[in-house]
Every structure is written in structure tokens, then in C-alpha cells.
Amino acid sequence: MNAIAFPARTLWHAARVGLTDFLAIYTWYAWTFGWLLRLVFQVIFFTLVGRLVGGAHGAYILVGNAVAVAGIEGTMVILESAAERRSGTLPLIMSTPGSVVTAVLGRGLHWPVNGMISSSIVFAVVLPTFHIIPSWPRLVLLIPILLVVSFGTYCYGAVAGAVILRMPSIRWLALNVSYLTFMAISGVNVPVEDWPRPVQVVADTLPLTYGLLAVRGLLNGETAAPLSRQLGIEVIVSAGWLAAAVLLLHSFARSARANGTIDFAT
């Protein structure tokens, strides 16, 4: 029983610490007007560009960029991982009996929830702005799908986060490359099938690709069967990224302990 209870407690307390840090940085005022408002106008901007290119493409870009908001916030776990090294808390974590994996991954668990909330609000604001009014039941179903999407990109970002524990100075480069990759090829602005086949293969390994398909299908009135299939693939792909992150974090912990290289880094 302790084999399950102890990691669960570690994950819970790590998540609480991460949320406390987040709330210390973002007051409701700073989050609303410094973060959320920027996201709303970002989606509006890209939607207007799409409408200039072609009327129907504007709605396609609107949905893609609104879902990408959830994805972008999921990848913020990359910065959480680097913060452990920069603040000097990583040596303390690794000297405890608990797992560095649960501690590091738990610190960023507020980001998928925040991504779901941000993306839901963006949809609530931008859809009526462009006179797109889906049915209420489908809007309600949209919320848990956005959480799945955001958690999927959290798992994807955790892989980059595990890598940059060795090189925290490239944290912003890793973050930008991570989310710009799925914004470019996962169907946010351009359909995946419009890319060359090798790019499509890469897109198929990214969790946002399938979550975005599920959202588009939901808003377009698709039945439960195709939506369940897309979400099932999303969960499988996300689990693969999470497994890779766990392996990389364990590898970092072993090598750092063996070489005595767990120290402050910028």
C-alpha cells in the first residue's frame, strides 16, 4: 500500500507547491489582463488573417488556435523543470526517499488545468465574436476534451523538461521550439494532410494532433464513435510521451547522483 500512497502524497504536495508558486506570480488581475487577454487577442488576430485568406478558413484557424492555447500552457512544464535546477531545490528533492519523477512532474500539474480554463474562456469569447454558436451540450463536452489536450501536451513538454534539466539555460528555446512545432504541423492553421508525408508522420506522434481533431469533430457535429477513437489515440500518444519523460528523469537522477552534478544552474 505504501508503494502507492507515498508517491501519491509526493505528487499531491508537489502539485500544491506548484500551484502556490503560480498564484504568487499571477494575481487574478495579472492573469486576466496580462495573460488571458493576450491569448484572446492572439486567437482573434489569427482568425482575422484566416478570414482575409478565405472565409471558411477563418473558422478553421479560430478553432485551431483556441485549442492551441491549451497546448501551449501544457508545455509550460518545461519552465517548471528548469526552475527546480535554477532555484537550488533539485538537490534537496533528490536527497529525499521520494522519487524525483513525481516531485518534478507534480510541480507543473496546475498548467494543464490552467490550459483548459484559458482555452475554454477563449472559446467562450471568440466563438460568439465571429457568430459561431455551437449547441450547449457540445460546448460542455468541449471542456473535458480541452483538459485531455492540455494534459497530453504536458506529457509532451515533460520530455523536453527532462532534457533541459541538464541544460537549463536553453529552457526558453526548448519551450518555443516545442509549442511552435505542434502549432506548425498539428493542424492548427494548416491541415496535416497538406504537409509532405514525412511531416505528417511527425505530426502523428504529437498529442495535439488528435485532440484537435476531436475538438473539430465535436464542433462539427460528429457522432461519439469517431470522437472516441480520436481521444483514444490522444491518450495513447500522451502516455507514450509520459513514459519517455519518466525514463529520462530517472536517467538524469542516476547520472547526476553518480557524477555529483546536482547543483545550481542558470
CSV table of C-alpha atoms in Angstrom, one decimal:
chain,number,residue,atom,x,y,z
A,1,MET,CA,0.0,0.0,0.0
A,2,ASN,CA,2.9,2.4,0.9
A,3,ALA,CA,4.3,1.8,-2.6
A,4,ILE,CA,1.2,3.7,-4.0
A,5,ALA,CA,0.4,6.0,-1.1
A,6,PHE,CA,3.9,7.6,-0.7
A,7,PRO,CA,4.3,8.6,-4.4
A,8,ALA,CA,0.7,9.8,-4.4
A,9,ARG,CA,1.4,12.0,-1.4
A,10,THR,CA,4.6,13.3,-3.0
A,11,LEU,CA,2.7,14.1,-6.2
A,12,TRP,CA,-0.1,15.9,-4.2
A,13,HIS,CA,2.3,18.0,-2.2
A,14,ALA,CA,4.4,18.8,-5.3
A,15,ALA,CA,1.2,20.0,-7.1
A,16,ARG,CA,0.3,22.2,-4.1
A,17,VAL,CA,3.7,23.8,-4.1
A,18,GLY,CA,3.5,24.4,-7.9
A,19,LEU,CA,0.0,25.9,-7.6
A,20,THR,CA,1.2,28.2,-4.7
A,21,ASP,CA,4.1,29.4,-6.8
A,22,PHE,CA,1.7,30.1,-9.7
A,23,LEU,CA,-0.7,32.1,-7.5
A,24,ALA,CA,2.2,34.1,-6.1
A,25,ILE,CA,3.2,35.1,-9.6
A,26,TYR,CA,-0.3,35.6,-11.1
A,27,THR,CA,-2.9,37.5,-9.2
A,28,TRP,CA,-6.4,37.4,-10.7
A,29,TYR,CA,-5.7,40.8,-12.2
A,30,ALA,CA,-2.4,39.9,-13.7
A,31,TRP,CA,-3.7,36.6,-15.0
A,32,THR,CA,-6.8,38.2,-16.6
A,33,PHE,CA,-5.2,41.2,-18.2
A,34,GLY,CA,-1.6,40.2,-18.5
A,35,TRP,CA,-2.1,36.6,-19.8
A,36,LEU,CA,-5.7,35.7,-20.8
A,37,LEU,CA,-6.4,38.9,-22.7
A,38,ARG,CA,-3.3,38.4,-24.8
A,39,LEU,CA,-4.5,34.9,-25.7
A,40,VAL,CA,-7.9,36.2,-26.7
A,41,PHE,CA,-6.5,38.8,-29.0
A,42,GLN,CA,-3.9,36.3,-30.4
A,43,VAL,CA,-6.7,34.0,-31.5
A,44,ILE,CA,-8.8,36.9,-32.9
A,45,PHE,CA,-5.8,38.1,-34.9
A,46,PHE,CA,-5.1,34.7,-36.5
A,47,THR,CA,-8.8,34.3,-37.2
A,48,LEU,CA,-9.0,37.6,-39.0
A,49,VAL,CA,-5.9,36.7,-41.0
A,50,GLY,CA,-7.7,33.4,-42.0
A,51,ARG,CA,-10.8,35.3,-43.0
A,52,LEU,CA,-8.8,37.5,-45.3
A,53,VAL,CA,-7.3,34.4,-46.9
A,54,GLY,CA,-10.7,32.7,-47.2
A,55,GLY,CA,-14.0,33.0,-45.2
A,56,ALA,CA,-14.3,29.3,-44.3
A,57,HIS,CA,-10.6,29.1,-43.4
A,58,GLY,CA,-11.2,31.7,-40.7
A,59,ALA,CA,-13.3,29.3,-38.6
A,60,TYR,CA,-10.7,26.6,-39.1
A,61,ILE,CA,-8.0,28.8,-37.8
A,62,LEU,CA,-10.2,30.0,-34.9
A,63,VAL,CA,-10.7,26.5,-33.6
A,64,GLY,CA,-7.1,25.5,-34.1
A,65,ASN,CA,-5.6,28.5,-32.3
A,66,ALA,CA,-8.1,28.3,-29.4
A,67,VAL,CA,-7.2,24.6,-28.8
A,68,ALA,CA,-3.5,25.5,-29.2
A,69,VAL,CA,-3.9,27.8,-26.1
A,70,ALA,CA,-4.5,24.6,-24.0
A,71,GLY,CA,-1.5,23.0,-25.7
A,72,ILE,CA,0.8,25.9,-25.1
A,73,GLU,CA,0.0,26.1,-21.4
A,74,GLY,CA,0.6,22.4,-21.1
A,75,THR,CA,4.2,22.8,-22.3
A,76,MET,CA,4.9,25.3,-19.6
A,77,VAL,CA,6.1,22.3,-17.5
A,78,ILE,CA,9.4,22.9,-19.3
A,79,LEU,CA,10.0,26.0,-17.3
A,80,GLU,CA,8.9,24.3,-14.1
A,81,SER,CA,11.6,21.6,-14.6
A,82,ALA,CA,14.3,24.3,-15.2
A,83,ALA,CA,13.1,26.2,-12.1
A,84,GLU,CA,14.0,23.2,-9.9
A,85,ARG,CA,17.6,23.4,-11.0
A,86,ARG,CA,17.8,27.2,-11.0
A,87,SER,CA,16.3,27.7,-7.6
A,88,GLY,CA,18.5,25.0,-6.0
A,89,THR,CA,15.6,22.8,-4.9
A,90,LEU,CA,16.6,19.9,-7.1
A,91,PRO,CA,19.4,18.6,-4.8
A,92,LEU,CA,17.0,18.7,-1.8
A,93,ILE,CA,14.4,16.7,-3.8
A,94,MET,CA,17.0,14.1,-4.9
A,95,SER,CA,18.3,13.7,-1.3
A,96,THR,CA,14.9,12.5,-0.1
A,97,PRO,CA,13.5,9.0,-0.2
A,98,GLY,CA,10.8,10.1,-2.7
A,99,SER,CA,11.1,9.9,-6.4
A,100,VAL,CA,12.4,12.9,-8.4
A,101,VAL,CA,9.9,12.0,-11.1
A,102,THR,CA,6.8,12.6,-9.0
A,103,ALA,CA,8.2,15.7,-7.5
A,104,VAL,CA,9.3,17.3,-10.8
A,105,LEU,CA,6.2,16.3,-12.7
A,106,GLY,CA,3.9,17.2,-9.8
A,107,ARG,CA,5.2,20.8,-9.7
A,108,GLY,CA,3.6,21.6,-13.1
A,109,LEU,CA,0.3,19.8,-12.8
A,110,HIS,CA,-1.6,23.1,-12.5
A,111,TRP,CA,-0.6,24.0,-16.1
A,112,PRO,CA,-3.0,21.5,-17.8
A,113,VAL,CA,-5.8,22.8,-15.6
A,114,ASN,CA,-4.9,26.4,-16.4
A,115,GLY,CA,-4.7,25.5,-20.1
A,116,MET,CA,-8.2,24.0,-20.0
A,117,ILE,CA,-9.6,27.1,-18.3
A,118,SER,CA,-7.8,29.6,-20.6
A,119,SER,CA,-8.8,27.7,-23.7
A,120,SER,CA,-12.4,27.4,-22.6
A,121,ILE,CA,-12.7,31.1,-21.9
A,122,VAL,CA,-11.1,31.9,-25.3
A,123,PHE,CA,-13.7,29.8,-27.0
A,124,ALA,CA,-16.5,31.4,-25.0
A,125,VAL,CA,-15.3,34.9,-26.0
A,126,VAL,CA,-14.2,34.3,-29.6
A,127,LEU,CA,-16.9,32.0,-31.0
A,128,PRO,CA,-19.7,34.5,-30.4
A,129,THR,CA,-17.5,37.3,-31.7
A,130,PHE,CA,-17.4,35.6,-35.1
A,131,HIS,CA,-21.1,34.4,-34.9
A,132,ILE,CA,-20.3,30.7,-34.4
A,133,ILE,CA,-22.7,29.3,-31.9
A,134,PRO,CA,-22.5,25.5,-31.3
A,135,SER,CA,-25.1,23.8,-29.2
A,136,TRP,CA,-24.7,24.0,-25.4
A,137,PRO,CA,-24.2,20.2,-24.9
A,138,ARG,CA,-21.3,20.2,-27.3
A,139,LEU,CA,-19.8,23.3,-25.6
A,140,VAL,CA,-20.0,21.5,-22.3
A,141,LEU,CA,-18.3,18.4,-23.7
A,142,LEU,CA,-15.6,20.6,-25.1
A,143,ILE,CA,-14.2,21.4,-21.6
A,144,PRO,CA,-13.0,17.8,-20.6
A,145,ILE,CA,-11.6,17.3,-24.1
A,146,LEU,CA,-9.5,20.5,-23.7
A,147,LEU,CA,-8.2,19.1,-20.4
A,148,VAL,CA,-7.2,15.9,-22.2
A,149,VAL,CA,-5.4,18.0,-24.8
A,150,SER,CA,-3.6,20.2,-22.3
A,151,PHE,CA,-2.5,17.1,-20.3
A,152,GLY,CA,-1.3,15.5,-23.5
A,153,THR,CA,0.9,18.4,-24.3
A,154,TYR,CA,2.0,18.5,-20.7
A,155,CYS,CA,3.4,14.9,-21.2
A,156,TYR,CA,5.0,16.0,-24.4
A,157,GLY,CA,6.5,19.1,-22.7
A,158,ALA,CA,7.7,16.9,-19.8
A,159,VAL,CA,10.1,15.2,-22.2
A,160,ALA,CA,11.7,18.5,-23.1
A,161,GLY,CA,11.7,19.4,-19.4
A,162,ALA,CA,13.6,16.3,-18.5
A,163,VAL,CA,16.2,17.0,-21.2
A,164,ILE,CA,16.7,20.7,-20.2
A,165,LEU,CA,17.4,19.6,-16.6
A,166,ARG,CA,20.9,19.0,-17.9
A,167,MET,CA,20.9,22.4,-19.8
A,168,PRO,CA,18.5,24.8,-18.0
A,169,SER,CA,20.0,27.8,-19.9
A,170,ILE,CA,18.1,26.7,-23.0
A,171,ARG,CA,14.7,26.5,-21.3
A,172,TRP,CA,13.1,29.3,-23.4
A,173,LEU,CA,14.5,27.8,-26.6
A,174,ALA,CA,13.1,24.4,-25.7
A,175,LEU,CA,9.7,25.9,-24.8
A,176,ASN,CA,9.4,27.9,-28.0
A,177,VAL,CA,10.5,25.0,-30.3
A,178,SER,CA,8.2,22.6,-28.5
A,179,TYR,CA,5.0,24.5,-28.9
A,180,LEU,CA,5.8,26.1,-32.3
A,181,THR,CA,6.3,22.6,-33.7
A,182,PHE,CA,2.8,21.5,-32.9
A,183,MET,CA,1.4,24.9,-33.9
A,184,ALA,CA,3.0,24.5,-37.3
A,185,ILE,CA,2.3,20.8,-38.2
A,186,SER,CA,-0.5,19.5,-36.0
A,187,GLY,CA,-3.4,21.1,-37.9
A,188,VAL,CA,-3.7,24.4,-36.1
A,189,ASN,CA,-3.6,26.7,-39.1
A,190,VAL,CA,-2.9,24.2,-42.0
A,191,PRO,CA,-4.5,20.7,-42.3
A,192,VAL,CA,-2.0,18.0,-41.5
A,193,GLU,CA,-2.7,16.3,-44.9
A,194,ASP,CA,-1.4,19.4,-46.7
A,195,TRP,CA,2.1,18.7,-45.4
A,196,PRO,CA,4.6,16.3,-47.1
A,197,ARG,CA,4.3,12.7,-45.9
A,198,PRO,CA,7.4,12.8,-43.6
A,199,VAL,CA,6.0,15.8,-41.8
A,200,GLN,CA,2.6,14.1,-41.4
A,201,VAL,CA,4.4,11.1,-39.8
A,202,VAL,CA,6.0,13.5,-37.2
A,203,ALA,CA,2.6,15.2,-36.7
A,204,ASP,CA,1.1,11.8,-35.9
A,205,THR,CA,3.4,11.5,-32.9
A,206,LEU,CA,2.2,14.8,-31.4
A,207,PRO,CA,-0.7,14.7,-28.9
A,208,LEU,CA,-2.3,17.9,-30.1
A,209,THR,CA,-2.9,16.5,-33.5
A,210,TYR,CA,-5.6,14.0,-32.3
A,211,GLY,CA,-7.1,16.2,-29.6
A,212,LEU,CA,-7.6,19.0,-32.1
A,213,LEU,CA,-9.3,16.5,-34.5
A,214,ALA,CA,-11.6,15.6,-31.7
A,215,VAL,CA,-12.5,19.2,-31.0
A,216,ARG,CA,-13.1,19.9,-34.6
A,217,GLY,CA,-15.3,16.8,-34.9
A,218,LEU,CA,-17.3,17.8,-31.8
A,219,LEU,CA,-18.0,21.3,-33.0
A,220,ASN,CA,-18.9,19.9,-36.5
A,221,GLY,CA,-21.5,17.6,-35.0
A,222,GLU,CA,-19.7,14.2,-35.4
A,223,THR,CA,-21.0,11.2,-33.6
A,224,ALA,CA,-19.5,9.6,-30.5
A,225,ALA,CA,-17.6,6.8,-32.4
A,226,PRO,CA,-15.0,8.9,-34.3
A,227,LEU,CA,-14.6,11.3,-31.3
A,228,SER,CA,-13.9,8.3,-29.0
A,229,ARG,CA,-11.4,7.0,-31.5
A,230,GLN,CA,-9.5,10.3,-31.8
A,231,LEU,CA,-9.5,10.8,-28.0
A,232,GLY,CA,-8.3,7.2,-27.5
A,233,ILE,CA,-5.3,7.8,-29.8
A,234,GLU,CA,-4.7,11.1,-28.0
A,235,VAL,CA,-4.5,9.2,-24.7
A,236,ILE,CA,-2.2,6.5,-26.1
A,237,VAL,CA,0.2,9.1,-27.7
A,238,SER,CA,0.2,11.1,-24.5
A,239,ALA,CA,1.0,8.0,-22.4
A,240,GLY,CA,4.0,7.3,-24.7
A,241,TRP,CA,5.4,10.8,-24.1
A,242,LEU,CA,4.8,10.5,-20.4
A,243,ALA,CA,6.7,7.2,-20.3
A,244,ALA,CA,9.6,8.8,-22.2
A,245,ALA,CA,9.6,11.7,-19.7
A,246,VAL,CA,9.7,9.3,-16.7
A,247,LEU,CA,12.6,7.3,-18.3
A,248,LEU,CA,14.6,10.5,-19.0
A,249,LEU,CA,14.0,11.8,-15.5
A,250,HIS,CA,15.2,8.5,-13.9
A,251,SER,CA,18.3,8.6,-16.2
A,252,PHE,CA,19.1,12.2,-15.2
A,253,ALA,CA,18.7,11.3,-11.5
A,254,ARG,CA,21.0,8.2,-11.8
A,255,SER,CA,23.8,10.0,-13.7
A,256,ALA,CA,23.6,13.2,-11.6
A,257,ARG,CA,23.9,11.2,-8.3
A,258,ALA,CA,26.8,9.1,-9.8
A,259,ASN,CA,28.7,12.2,-11.1
A,260,GLY,CA,27.9,14.6,-8.3
A,261,THR,CA,26.5,17.2,-10.7
A,262,ILE,CA,23.3,18.2,-8.9
A,263,ASP,CA,23.9,21.9,-8.4
A,264,PHE,CA,22.7,25.3,-9.1
A,265,ALA,CA,22.5,26.2,-12.8
A,266,THR,CA,21.2,29.1,-14.8
